[in-house]
Coordinates of C-alpha atoms in Angstrom, one line a residue:
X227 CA 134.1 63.4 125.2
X228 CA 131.8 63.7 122.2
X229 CA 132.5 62.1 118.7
X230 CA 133.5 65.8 117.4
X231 CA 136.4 65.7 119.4
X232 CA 139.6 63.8 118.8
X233 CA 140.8 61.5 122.3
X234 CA 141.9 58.4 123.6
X235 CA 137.8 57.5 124.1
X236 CA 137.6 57.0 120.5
X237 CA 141.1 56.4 119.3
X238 CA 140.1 53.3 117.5
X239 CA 137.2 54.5 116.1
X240 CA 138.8 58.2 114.9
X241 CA 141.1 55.7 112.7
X242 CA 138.7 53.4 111.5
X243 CA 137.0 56.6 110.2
X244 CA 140.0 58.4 108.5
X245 CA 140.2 54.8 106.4
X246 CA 136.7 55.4 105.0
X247 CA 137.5 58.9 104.7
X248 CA 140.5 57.6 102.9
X249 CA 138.8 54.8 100.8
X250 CA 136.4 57.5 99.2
X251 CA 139.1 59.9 98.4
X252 CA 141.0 56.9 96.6
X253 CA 137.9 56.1 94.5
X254 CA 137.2 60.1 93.6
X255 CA 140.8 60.5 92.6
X256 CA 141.3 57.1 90.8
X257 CA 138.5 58.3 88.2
X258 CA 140.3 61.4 87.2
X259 CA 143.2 59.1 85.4
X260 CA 141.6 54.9 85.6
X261 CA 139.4 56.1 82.5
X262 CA 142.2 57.1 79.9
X263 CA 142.9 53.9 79.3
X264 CA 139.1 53.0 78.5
X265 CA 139.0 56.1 75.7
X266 CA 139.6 53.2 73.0
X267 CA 136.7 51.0 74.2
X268 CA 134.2 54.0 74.6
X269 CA 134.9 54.7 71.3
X270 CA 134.2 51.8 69.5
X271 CA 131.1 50.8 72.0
X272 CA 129.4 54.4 71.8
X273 CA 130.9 55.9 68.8
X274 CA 132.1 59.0 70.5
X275 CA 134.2 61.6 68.3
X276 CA 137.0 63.1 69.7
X277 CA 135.2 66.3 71.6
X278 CA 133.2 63.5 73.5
X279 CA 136.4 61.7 74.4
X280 CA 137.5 65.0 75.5
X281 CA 134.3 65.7 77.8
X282 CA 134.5 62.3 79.0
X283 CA 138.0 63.2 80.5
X284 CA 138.2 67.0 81.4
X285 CA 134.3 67.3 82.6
X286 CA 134.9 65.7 85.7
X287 CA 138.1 67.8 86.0
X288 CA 136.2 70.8 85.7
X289 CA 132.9 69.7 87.8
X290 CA 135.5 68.0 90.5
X291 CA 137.7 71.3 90.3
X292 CA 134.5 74.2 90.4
X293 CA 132.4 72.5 93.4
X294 CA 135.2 72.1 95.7
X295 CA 135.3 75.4 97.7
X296 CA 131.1 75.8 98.1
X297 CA 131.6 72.0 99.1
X298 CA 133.6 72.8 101.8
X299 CA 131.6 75.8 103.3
X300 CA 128.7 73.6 103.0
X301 CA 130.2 70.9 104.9
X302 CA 131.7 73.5 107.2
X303 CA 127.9 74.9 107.9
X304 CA 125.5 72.1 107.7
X305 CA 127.8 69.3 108.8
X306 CA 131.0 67.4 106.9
X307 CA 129.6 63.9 107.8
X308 CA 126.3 64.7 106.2
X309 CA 127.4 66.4 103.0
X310 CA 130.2 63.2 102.9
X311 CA 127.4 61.0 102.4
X312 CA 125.2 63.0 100.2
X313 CA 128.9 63.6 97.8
X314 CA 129.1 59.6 98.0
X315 CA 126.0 58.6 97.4
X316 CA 125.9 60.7 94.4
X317 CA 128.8 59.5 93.8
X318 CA 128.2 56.3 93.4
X319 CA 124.7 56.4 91.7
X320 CA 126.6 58.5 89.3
X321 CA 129.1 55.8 88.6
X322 CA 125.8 53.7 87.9
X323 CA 124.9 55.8 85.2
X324 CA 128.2 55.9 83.6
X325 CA 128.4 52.4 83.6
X326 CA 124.9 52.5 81.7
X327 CA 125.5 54.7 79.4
X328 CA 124.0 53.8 76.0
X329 CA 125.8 57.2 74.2
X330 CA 128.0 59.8 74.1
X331 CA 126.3 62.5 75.4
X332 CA 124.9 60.4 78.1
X333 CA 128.0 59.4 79.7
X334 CA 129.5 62.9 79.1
X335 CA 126.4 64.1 81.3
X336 CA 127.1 61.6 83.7
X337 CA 130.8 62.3 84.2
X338 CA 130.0 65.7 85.2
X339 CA 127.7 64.8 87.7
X340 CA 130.2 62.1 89.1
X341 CA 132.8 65.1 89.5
X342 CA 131.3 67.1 91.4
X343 CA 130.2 64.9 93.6
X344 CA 133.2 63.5 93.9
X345 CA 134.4 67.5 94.6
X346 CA 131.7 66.9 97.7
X347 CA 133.9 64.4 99.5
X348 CA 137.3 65.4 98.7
X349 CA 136.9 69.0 101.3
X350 CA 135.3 66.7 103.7
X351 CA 138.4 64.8 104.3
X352 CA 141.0 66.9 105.0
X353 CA 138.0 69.1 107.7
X354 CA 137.5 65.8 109.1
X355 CA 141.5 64.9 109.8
X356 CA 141.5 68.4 111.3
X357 CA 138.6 67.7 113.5
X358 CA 139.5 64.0 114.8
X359 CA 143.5 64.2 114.8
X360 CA 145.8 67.0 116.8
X361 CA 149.4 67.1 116.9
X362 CA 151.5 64.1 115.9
X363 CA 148.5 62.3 115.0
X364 CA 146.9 64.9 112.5
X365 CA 150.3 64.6 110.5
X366 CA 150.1 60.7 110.8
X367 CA 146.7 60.8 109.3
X368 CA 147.8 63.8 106.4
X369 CA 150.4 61.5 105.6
X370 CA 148.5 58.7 104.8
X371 CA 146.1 61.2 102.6
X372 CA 149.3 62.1 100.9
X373 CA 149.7 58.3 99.8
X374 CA 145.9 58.1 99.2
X375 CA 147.0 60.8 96.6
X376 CA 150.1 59.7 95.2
X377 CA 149.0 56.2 94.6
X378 CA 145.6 56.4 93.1
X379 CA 147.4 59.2 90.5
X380 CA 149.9 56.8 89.7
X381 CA 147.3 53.2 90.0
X382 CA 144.6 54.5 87.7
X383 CA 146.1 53.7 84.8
X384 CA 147.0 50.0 85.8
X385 CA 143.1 49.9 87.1
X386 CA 142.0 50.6 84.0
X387 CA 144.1 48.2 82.2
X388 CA 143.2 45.5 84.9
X389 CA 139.1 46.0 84.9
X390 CA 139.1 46.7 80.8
X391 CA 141.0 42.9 80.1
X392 CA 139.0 40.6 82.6
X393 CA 135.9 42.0 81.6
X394 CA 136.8 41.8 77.5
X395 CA 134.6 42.5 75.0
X396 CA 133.4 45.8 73.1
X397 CA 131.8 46.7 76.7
X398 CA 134.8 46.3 78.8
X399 CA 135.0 50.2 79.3
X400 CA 131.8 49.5 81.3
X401 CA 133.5 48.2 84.4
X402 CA 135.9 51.2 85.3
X403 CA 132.5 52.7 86.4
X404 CA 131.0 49.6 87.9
X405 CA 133.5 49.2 90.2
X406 CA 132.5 51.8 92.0
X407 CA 129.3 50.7 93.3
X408 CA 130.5 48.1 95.9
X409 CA 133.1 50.2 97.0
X410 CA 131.0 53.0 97.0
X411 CA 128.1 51.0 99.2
X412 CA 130.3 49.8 101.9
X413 CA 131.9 53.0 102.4
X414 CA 128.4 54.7 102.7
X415 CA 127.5 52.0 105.5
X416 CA 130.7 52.6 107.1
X417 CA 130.5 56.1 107.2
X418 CA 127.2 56.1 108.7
X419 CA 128.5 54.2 111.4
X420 CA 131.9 55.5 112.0
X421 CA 132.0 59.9 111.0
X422 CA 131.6 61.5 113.7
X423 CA 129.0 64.4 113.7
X424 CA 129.9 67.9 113.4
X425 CA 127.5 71.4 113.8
X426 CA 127.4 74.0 111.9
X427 CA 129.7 76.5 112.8
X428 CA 128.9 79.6 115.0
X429 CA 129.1 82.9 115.6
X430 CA 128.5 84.9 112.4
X431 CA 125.1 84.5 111.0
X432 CA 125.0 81.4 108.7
X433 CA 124.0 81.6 105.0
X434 CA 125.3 80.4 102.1
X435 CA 127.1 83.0 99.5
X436 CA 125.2 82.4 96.3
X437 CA 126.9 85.3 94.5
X438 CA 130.2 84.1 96.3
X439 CA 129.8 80.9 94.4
X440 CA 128.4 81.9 90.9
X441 CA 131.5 84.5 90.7
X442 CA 134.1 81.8 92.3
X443 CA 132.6 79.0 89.7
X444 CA 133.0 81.4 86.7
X445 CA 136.3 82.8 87.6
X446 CA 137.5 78.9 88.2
X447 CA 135.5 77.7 85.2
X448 CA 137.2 80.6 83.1
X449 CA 141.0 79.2 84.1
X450 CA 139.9 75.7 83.5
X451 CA 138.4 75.7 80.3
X452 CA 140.8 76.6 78.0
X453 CA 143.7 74.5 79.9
X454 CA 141.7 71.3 79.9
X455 CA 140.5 71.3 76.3
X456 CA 143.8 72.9 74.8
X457 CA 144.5 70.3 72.4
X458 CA 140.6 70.1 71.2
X459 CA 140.1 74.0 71.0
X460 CA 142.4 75.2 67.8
X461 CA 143.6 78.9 67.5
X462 CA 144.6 81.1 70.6
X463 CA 141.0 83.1 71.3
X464 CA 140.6 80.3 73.9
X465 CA 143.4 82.4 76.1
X466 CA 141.4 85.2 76.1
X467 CA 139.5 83.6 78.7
X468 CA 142.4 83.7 81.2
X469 CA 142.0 87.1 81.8
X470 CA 138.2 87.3 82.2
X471 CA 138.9 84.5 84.8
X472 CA 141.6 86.8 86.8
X473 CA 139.0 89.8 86.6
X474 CA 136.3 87.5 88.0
X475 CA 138.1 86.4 90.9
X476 CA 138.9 90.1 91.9
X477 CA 135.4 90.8 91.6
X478 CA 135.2 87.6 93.8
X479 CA 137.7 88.7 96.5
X480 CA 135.7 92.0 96.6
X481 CA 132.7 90.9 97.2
X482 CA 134.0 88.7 99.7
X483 CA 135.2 91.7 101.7
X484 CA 132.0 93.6 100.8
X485 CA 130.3 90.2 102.8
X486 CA 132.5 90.5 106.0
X487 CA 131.4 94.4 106.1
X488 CA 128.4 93.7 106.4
X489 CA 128.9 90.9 109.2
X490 CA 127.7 88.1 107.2
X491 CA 130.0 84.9 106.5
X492 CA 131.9 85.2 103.4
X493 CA 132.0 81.7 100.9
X494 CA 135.8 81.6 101.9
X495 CA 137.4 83.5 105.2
X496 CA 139.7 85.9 103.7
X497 CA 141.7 86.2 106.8
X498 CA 142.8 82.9 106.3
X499 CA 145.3 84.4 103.3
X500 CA 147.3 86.6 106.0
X501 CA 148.1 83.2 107.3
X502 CA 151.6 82.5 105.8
X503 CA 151.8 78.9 106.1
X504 CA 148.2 78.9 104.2
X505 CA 148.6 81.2 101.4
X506 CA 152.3 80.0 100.5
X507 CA 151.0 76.3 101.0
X508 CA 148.6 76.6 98.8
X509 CA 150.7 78.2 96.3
X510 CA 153.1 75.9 96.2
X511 CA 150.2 73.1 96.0
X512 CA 149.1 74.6 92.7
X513 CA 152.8 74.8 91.3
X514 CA 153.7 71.2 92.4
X515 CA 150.7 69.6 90.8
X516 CA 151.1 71.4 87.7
X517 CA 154.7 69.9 88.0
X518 CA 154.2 66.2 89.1
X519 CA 150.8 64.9 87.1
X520 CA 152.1 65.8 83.9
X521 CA 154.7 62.5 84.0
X522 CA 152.2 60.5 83.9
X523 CA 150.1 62.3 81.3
X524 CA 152.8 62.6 78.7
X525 CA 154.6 59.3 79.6
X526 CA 151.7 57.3 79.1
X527 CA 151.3 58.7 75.5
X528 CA 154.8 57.9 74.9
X529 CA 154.2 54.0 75.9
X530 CA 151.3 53.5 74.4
X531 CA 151.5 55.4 71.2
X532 CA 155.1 55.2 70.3
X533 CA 156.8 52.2 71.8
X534 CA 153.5 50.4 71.4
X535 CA 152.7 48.8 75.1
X536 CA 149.2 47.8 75.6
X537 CA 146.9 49.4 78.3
X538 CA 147.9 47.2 81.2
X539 CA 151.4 47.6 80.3
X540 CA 151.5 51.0 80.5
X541 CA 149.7 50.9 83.9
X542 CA 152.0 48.8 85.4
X543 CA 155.3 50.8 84.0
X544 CA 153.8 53.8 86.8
X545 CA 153.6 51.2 89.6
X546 CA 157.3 52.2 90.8
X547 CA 156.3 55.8 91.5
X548 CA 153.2 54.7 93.3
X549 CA 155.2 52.7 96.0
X550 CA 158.0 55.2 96.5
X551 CA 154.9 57.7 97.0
X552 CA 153.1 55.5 99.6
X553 CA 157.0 55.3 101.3
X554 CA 157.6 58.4 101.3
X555 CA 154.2 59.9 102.7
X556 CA 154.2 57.5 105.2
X557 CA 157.6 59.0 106.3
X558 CA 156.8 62.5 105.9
X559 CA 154.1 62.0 108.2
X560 CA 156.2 61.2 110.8
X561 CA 158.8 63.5 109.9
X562 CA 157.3 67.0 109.3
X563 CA 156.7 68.6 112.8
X564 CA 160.5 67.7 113.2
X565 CA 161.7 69.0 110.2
X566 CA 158.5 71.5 108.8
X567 CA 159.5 73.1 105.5
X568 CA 162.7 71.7 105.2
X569 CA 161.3 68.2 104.4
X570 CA 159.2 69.7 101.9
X571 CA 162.3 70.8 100.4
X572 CA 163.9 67.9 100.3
X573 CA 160.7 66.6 98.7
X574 CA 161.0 68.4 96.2
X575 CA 164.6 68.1 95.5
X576 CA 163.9 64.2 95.2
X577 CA 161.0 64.3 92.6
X578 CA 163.0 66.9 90.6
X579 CA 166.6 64.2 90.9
X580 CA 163.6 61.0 89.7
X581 CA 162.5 63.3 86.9
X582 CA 166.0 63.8 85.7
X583 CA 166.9 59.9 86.2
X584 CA 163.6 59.7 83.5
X585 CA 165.3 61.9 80.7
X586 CA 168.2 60.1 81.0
X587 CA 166.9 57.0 80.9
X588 CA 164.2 57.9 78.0
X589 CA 167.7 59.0 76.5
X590 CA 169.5 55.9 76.8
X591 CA 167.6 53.1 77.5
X592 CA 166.7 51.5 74.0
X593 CA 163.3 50.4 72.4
X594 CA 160.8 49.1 74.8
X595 CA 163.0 48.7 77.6
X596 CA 162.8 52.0 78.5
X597 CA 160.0 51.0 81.0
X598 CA 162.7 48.9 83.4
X599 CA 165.6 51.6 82.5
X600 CA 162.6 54.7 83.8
X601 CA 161.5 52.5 86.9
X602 CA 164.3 53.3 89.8
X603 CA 163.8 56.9 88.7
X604 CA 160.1 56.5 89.3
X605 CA 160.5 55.0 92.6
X606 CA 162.5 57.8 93.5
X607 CA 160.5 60.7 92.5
X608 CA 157.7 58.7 93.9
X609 CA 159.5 59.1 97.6
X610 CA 159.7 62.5 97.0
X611 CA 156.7 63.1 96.0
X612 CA 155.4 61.7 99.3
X613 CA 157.8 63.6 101.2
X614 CA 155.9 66.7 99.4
X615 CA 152.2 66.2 100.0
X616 CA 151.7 64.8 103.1
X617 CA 153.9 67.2 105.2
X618 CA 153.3 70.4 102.8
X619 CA 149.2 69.8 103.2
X620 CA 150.4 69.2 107.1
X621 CA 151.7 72.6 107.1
X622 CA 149.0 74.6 105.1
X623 CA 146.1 73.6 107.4
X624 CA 148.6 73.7 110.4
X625 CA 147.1 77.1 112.1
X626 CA 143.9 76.8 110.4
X627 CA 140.7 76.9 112.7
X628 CA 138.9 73.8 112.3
X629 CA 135.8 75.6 112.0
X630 CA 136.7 76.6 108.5
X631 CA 138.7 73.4 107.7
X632 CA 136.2 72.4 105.4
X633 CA 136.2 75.9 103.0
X634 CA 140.4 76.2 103.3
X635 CA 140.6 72.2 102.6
X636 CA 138.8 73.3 99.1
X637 CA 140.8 76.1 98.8
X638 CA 144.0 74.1 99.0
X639 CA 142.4 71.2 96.5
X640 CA 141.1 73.8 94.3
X641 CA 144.2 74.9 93.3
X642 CA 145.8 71.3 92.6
X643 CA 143.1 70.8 90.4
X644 CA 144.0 74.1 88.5
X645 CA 147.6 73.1 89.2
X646 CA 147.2 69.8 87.4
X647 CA 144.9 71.7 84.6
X648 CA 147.5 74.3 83.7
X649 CA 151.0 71.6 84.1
X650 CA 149.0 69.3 81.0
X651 CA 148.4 72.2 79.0
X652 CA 151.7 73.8 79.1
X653 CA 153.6 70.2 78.8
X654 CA 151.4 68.4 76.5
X655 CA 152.2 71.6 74.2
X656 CA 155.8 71.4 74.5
X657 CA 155.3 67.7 73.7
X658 CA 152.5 67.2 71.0
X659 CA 154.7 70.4 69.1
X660 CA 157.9 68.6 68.7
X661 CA 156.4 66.1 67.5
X662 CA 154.0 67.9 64.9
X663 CA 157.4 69.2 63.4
X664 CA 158.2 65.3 63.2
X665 CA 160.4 64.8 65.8
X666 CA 161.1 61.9 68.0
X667 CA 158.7 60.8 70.5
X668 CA 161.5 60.3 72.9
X669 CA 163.2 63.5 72.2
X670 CA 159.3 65.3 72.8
X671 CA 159.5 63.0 76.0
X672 CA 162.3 64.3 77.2
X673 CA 161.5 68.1 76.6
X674 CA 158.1 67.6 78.4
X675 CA 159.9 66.5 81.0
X676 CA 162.2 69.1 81.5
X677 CA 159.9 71.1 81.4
X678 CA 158.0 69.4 84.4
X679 CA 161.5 69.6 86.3
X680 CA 161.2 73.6 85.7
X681 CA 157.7 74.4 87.2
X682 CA 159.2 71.7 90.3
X683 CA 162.1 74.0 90.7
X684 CA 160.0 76.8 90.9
X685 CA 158.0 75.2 93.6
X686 CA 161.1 74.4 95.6
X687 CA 161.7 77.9 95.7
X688 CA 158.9 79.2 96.8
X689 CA 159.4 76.6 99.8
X690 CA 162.7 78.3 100.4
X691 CA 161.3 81.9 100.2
X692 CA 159.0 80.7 102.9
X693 CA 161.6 79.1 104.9
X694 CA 163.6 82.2 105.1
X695 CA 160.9 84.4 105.6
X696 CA 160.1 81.8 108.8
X697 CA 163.6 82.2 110.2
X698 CA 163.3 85.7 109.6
X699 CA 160.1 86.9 111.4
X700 CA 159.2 83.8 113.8
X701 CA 156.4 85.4 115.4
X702 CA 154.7 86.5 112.5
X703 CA 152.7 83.3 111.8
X704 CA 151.9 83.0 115.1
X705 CA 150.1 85.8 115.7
X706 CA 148.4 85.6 112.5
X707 CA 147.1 81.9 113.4
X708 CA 145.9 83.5 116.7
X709 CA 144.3 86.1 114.8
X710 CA 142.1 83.8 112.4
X711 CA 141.2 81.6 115.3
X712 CA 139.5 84.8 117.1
X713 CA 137.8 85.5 113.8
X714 CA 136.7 82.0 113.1

């Protein structure tokens, strides 16, 4: 048995692997939300305006967000263990530079570079559970990259706060970059030992889809853009971008056809969209995301700029969520091929009850001890929120062949990324304009929120859609998973 395939031979080492795998994708995702807490410091060391505190956060969205699909056909072509460690090295070496920094535009420059590399590794993961795990096991190991998710969302924050105070001093923002680079070495040496090899994939003659990519990148860049800098760009011409971004993705899809015409291998396999389980999973990925990350976005704010906690305070307040998350994905993994979409259901149902238990809390709870009143609320939207990525990312890459892992896996984490993008935008509006017509930062807290709750909802009904529609035609996804396997 070779180290491509998943068996008993290499059990040991196929887990040993998914927890560098895991390690990296902690460190990648911990830097989209261990850096707002820093904002403060990078000011007053490199004195950035607001537009370069802006960069500094939403460039490595954007970066992260537009390399993750071309990352994934690359690793799906030239190998996912070698573009791993070319994403991490740059990765790390990037982190480096940030740390470095002596301005602005500098570290801006920087943090673009660090986000797409760290949209590199992130497709590489989820090909590489696909490759090594089957079965019970694959869901095991998704449900321990669900709590990878959850927690380093929810720990960044607290990171932040952590680093920034035991380092001190004007450059204390310096160290939520530096601790990177040790991290960042031993998983590189580890990988090298442990990631099993992979070949290009065969069949269809191999190139890599230039046009694919500058028409993808611009249609994804075009979405982004004005949902990440909302607050910084004034008026509403930004939204006109929205629709060149739709039109460039249709151009997109038909030039992928146009590729599979001509028999060459399209930047994303449009076959794998007749898969149900795919095209609703990944739906519903975008809609949760653009639920669930607001919380933290919005509730922060409220701590730190209304009820006055310090940065390490407010990290800590989001540490409930990030243990009900690692519970609860830890259970979902066991759970989903037992209970499919229903448990994402119930997921779902859970984050939207914790959400509620917020408001009310946020409602009742006076002065600054709203942060012990919001904490069994937090723990239990944490659970379900564990209950929702694990088994839901399970499920999407379920009857995908793992020959194309890598491109669908960027798919899937493409649109959490826009997901996350568009849930900011929408609920830090609802937020900052309450209280722009002077209201109270706990009433613009609690209508944020609420809002949240409503894009969850909607998620939980697109899992029931697809549940009935399962119960309804039960051989449909079958035959469509047999279907893309032939054509992988």
């Amino acid at each position: 048995m070779t180290t491509d395939q998943a068996g008993p031979v290499a059990d040991d080492r196929r887990w040993k692997a998914l927890a560098v795998c895991l390690t990296a994708a902690f460190m990648t995702l911990l830097d989209t939300s261990i850096v707002n807490v820093a904002l403060p410091s990078v000011e007053r060391g490199l004195h950035a305006d607001e537009a370069d505190l802006s960069w500094v956060m939403s460039g490595y969205a954007l970066t992260f967000g537009l390399s993750l699909v071309p990352a994934g056909r690359l690793g799906d072509m030239r190998g996912r263990r070698q573009t791993f460690l070319t994403g991490l090295a740059l990765f790390t070496l990037a982190s480096a530079a940030c740390g470095l920094s002596s301005g602005a535009a500098w570290l801006v420059l920087f943090r673009l570079v660090q986000g797409a590399s760290a949209g590199l590794i992130a497709p590489q993961t989820s090909a590489l559970i696909q490759q090594m795990f089957q079965g019970p096991e694959r869901a095991r190991a998704f449900g321990m990259m669900g709590s990878t998710i959850g927690i380093s969302t929810a720990v960044g924050p607290l990171a932040g706060g952590l680093l920034i105070q035991a380092a001190g001093g004007p450059d204390g923002w310096r160290s939520v970059f530096y601790v990177n680079l040790p991290i960042g070495v031993a998983v590189f040496c580890a990988a090298l030992r442990l990631l099993p090899r992979s070949p290009g994939s065969p069949g269809k003659r191999e190139c890599f889809d230039l046009t694919g990519v500058l028409l993808l990148g611009s249609g994804v860049l075009a979405l982004m853009l004005p949902l990440v800098q909302n607050q910084q760009w004034h008026g509403r011409l930004k939204w006109a971008l929205l629709p060149v971004g739709v039109g460039l993705l249709a151009t997109f899809w038909a030039w992928e056809r146009h590729q599979e015409r001509r028999g060459r291998t399209p930047l994303i396999d449009l076959g794998l969209f007749r898969l149900r389980s795919f095209s609703l999973g990944a739906l519903l990925s975008l809609v949760y995301f653009a639920g669930f990350t607001t919380l933290f976005f919005v509730y922060t704010l409220f701590l730190q700029n209304s009820m006055g906690y310090g940065p390490l305070a407010a990290g800590l307040s989001s540490m409930p969520f990030a243990l009900g998350a690692a519970v609860g994905a830890a259970a979902g993994g066991r759970l989903v091929l037992r209970f499919g979409r229903r448990l994402v259901m119930a997921g779902l149902s859970t984050v939207a009850v914790g959400m509620l238990g917020v408001v009310t809390a946020v409602q009742f709870v006076p002065g600054r001890a709203v942060a012990w009143g919001v904490a069994l609320p937090l723990l239990v939207a944490g659970i379900g929120s564990g209950l929702t990525i694990a088994p839901n990312t399970t499920l999407t890459l379920s009857r995908v062949p793992v020959g194309r892992g890598g491109a669908a896996g960027g798919v899937l984490q493409t649109g959490q990324r826009i997901g996350s993008a568009a849930g900011i935008a929408v609920v830090g509006s609802v937020y900052f304009a309450h209280l722009a017509d002077q209201g109270s930062a706990a009433t613009a807290l609690r209508l944020g929120l609420l809002t949240s709750v409503a894009i969850i909802l909607l998620a939980l009904l697109l899992a029931y859609a697809d549940l009935r529609e399962r119960r309804a035609h039960p051989e449909g996804e079958r035959r469509a998973g047999e279907a893309a396997r032939q054509g992988s």
